[in-house]
């Protein structure tokens, strides 16, 4: 199974549209859009797609990265596990 990060989504894109976009490449086991709980569950403009077949996932990544969807160029790549991502910087007010 391959987990794919999809960034720069239109705020109007919903999970069904995201699933349909990737389903043309293979079986999608899950599609989710990250929501901002503090602002009426509005989309944060990115999400994740899980695909069963690694080859289909790689084809989707190559073909959908930089593709314009909903007026925005998508950023599509294999999602990094949380522990593999660089740490976020914390900014403190003085």
GROMACS .gro file of C-alpha atoms in nm:
model
   94
    1UNK     CA    1   0.000   0.000   0.000
    2UNK     CA    2   0.128   0.349  -0.087
    3UNK     CA    3   0.030   0.667   0.096
    4UNK     CA    4   0.031   0.976  -0.126
    5UNK     CA    5   0.043   1.341  -0.020
    6UNK     CA    6  -0.167   1.575  -0.236
    7UNK     CA    7  -0.102   1.945  -0.178
    8UNK     CA    8  -0.225   2.276  -0.320
    9UNK     CA    9  -0.580   2.145  -0.354
   10UNK     CA   10  -0.862   2.387  -0.423
   11UNK     CA   11  -1.051   2.453  -0.100
   12UNK     CA   12  -1.366   2.336  -0.282
   13UNK     CA   13  -1.225   1.990  -0.362
   14UNK     CA   14  -1.395   1.720  -0.156
   15UNK     CA   15  -1.290   1.365  -0.072
   16UNK     CA   16  -1.506   1.210  -0.346
   17UNK     CA   17  -1.341   1.426  -0.613
   18UNK     CA   18  -0.998   1.337  -0.476
   19UNK     CA   19  -1.085   0.965  -0.482
   20UNK     CA   20  -1.216   0.990  -0.841
   21UNK     CA   21  -0.903   1.173  -0.956
   22UNK     CA   22  -0.677   0.890  -0.834
   23UNK     CA   23  -0.916   0.603  -0.917
   24UNK     CA   24  -0.833   0.640  -1.286
   25UNK     CA   25  -0.487   0.499  -1.198
   26UNK     CA   26  -0.592   0.212  -0.973
   27UNK     CA   27  -0.779   0.109  -0.660
   28UNK     CA   28  -0.802   0.380  -0.395
   29UNK     CA   29  -0.842   0.241  -0.044
   30UNK     CA   30  -0.877   0.580   0.124
   31UNK     CA   31  -0.891   0.947   0.030
   32UNK     CA   32  -0.901   1.221   0.292
   33UNK     CA   33  -0.872   1.598   0.301
   34UNK     CA   34  -0.723   1.760   0.609
   35UNK     CA   35  -0.967   2.003   0.771
   36UNK     CA   36  -0.911   2.300   1.000
   37UNK     CA   37  -1.118   2.228   1.311
   38UNK     CA   38  -1.083   2.585   1.434
   39UNK     CA   39  -1.240   2.731   1.118
   40UNK     CA   40  -1.565   2.540   1.056
   41UNK     CA   41  -1.386   2.229   0.926
   42UNK     CA   42  -1.267   2.421   0.619
   43UNK     CA   43  -1.019   2.237   0.397
   44UNK     CA   44  -0.654   2.316   0.464
   45UNK     CA   45  -0.582   2.261   0.094
   46UNK     CA   46  -0.407   1.925   0.122
   47UNK     CA   47  -0.493   1.562   0.174
   48UNK     CA   48  -0.381   1.202   0.147
   49UNK     CA   49  -0.469   0.912  -0.080
   50UNK     CA   50  -0.389   0.546  -0.012
   51UNK     CA   51  -0.356   0.319  -0.313
   52UNK     CA   52  -0.331  -0.059  -0.301
   53UNK     CA   53  -0.091  -0.104  -0.594
   54UNK     CA   54   0.253   0.062  -0.569
   55UNK     CA   55   0.298   0.081  -0.948
   56UNK     CA   56  -0.040   0.249  -0.994
   57UNK     CA   57   0.047   0.491  -0.713
   58UNK     CA   58   0.379   0.584  -0.876
   59UNK     CA   59   0.206   0.642  -1.210
   60UNK     CA   60  -0.052   0.866  -1.039
   61UNK     CA   61   0.224   1.062  -0.863
   62UNK     CA   62   0.417   1.120  -1.187
   63UNK     CA   63   0.112   1.213  -1.394
   64UNK     CA   64  -0.074   1.424  -1.138
   65UNK     CA   65   0.217   1.622  -0.992
   66UNK     CA   66   0.200   1.978  -1.133
   67UNK     CA   67  -0.133   1.901  -1.304
   68UNK     CA   68  -0.384   2.185  -1.283
   69UNK     CA   69  -0.703   2.081  -1.105
   70UNK     CA   70  -0.964   2.331  -0.989
   71UNK     CA   71  -0.745   2.619  -1.103
   72UNK     CA   72  -0.445   2.509  -0.893
   73UNK     CA   73  -0.131   2.308  -0.973
   74UNK     CA   74  -0.125   2.000  -0.754
   75UNK     CA   75   0.181   1.894  -0.555
   76UNK     CA   76   0.177   1.515  -0.544
   77UNK     CA   77   0.440   1.290  -0.387
   78UNK     CA   78   0.477   0.985  -0.168
   79UNK     CA   79   0.380   1.081   0.187
   80UNK     CA   80   0.657   1.073   0.445
   81UNK     CA   81   0.593   0.901   0.778
   82UNK     CA   82   0.563   1.154   1.062
   83UNK     CA   83   0.891   1.044   1.219
   84UNK     CA   84   1.079   1.090   0.887
   85UNK     CA   85   0.970   1.451   0.837
   86UNK     CA   86   1.197   1.732   0.952
   87UNK     CA   87   1.082   1.884   1.281
   88UNK     CA   88   0.874   2.201   1.269
   89UNK     CA   89   1.036   2.512   1.403
   90UNK     CA   90   0.866   2.671   1.699
   91UNK     CA   91   0.847   3.047   1.708
   92UNK     CA   92   0.800   3.214   2.044
   93UNK     CA   93   0.696   3.573   2.106
   94UNK     CA   94   0.946   3.771   2.305
   0.00000   0.00000   0.00000
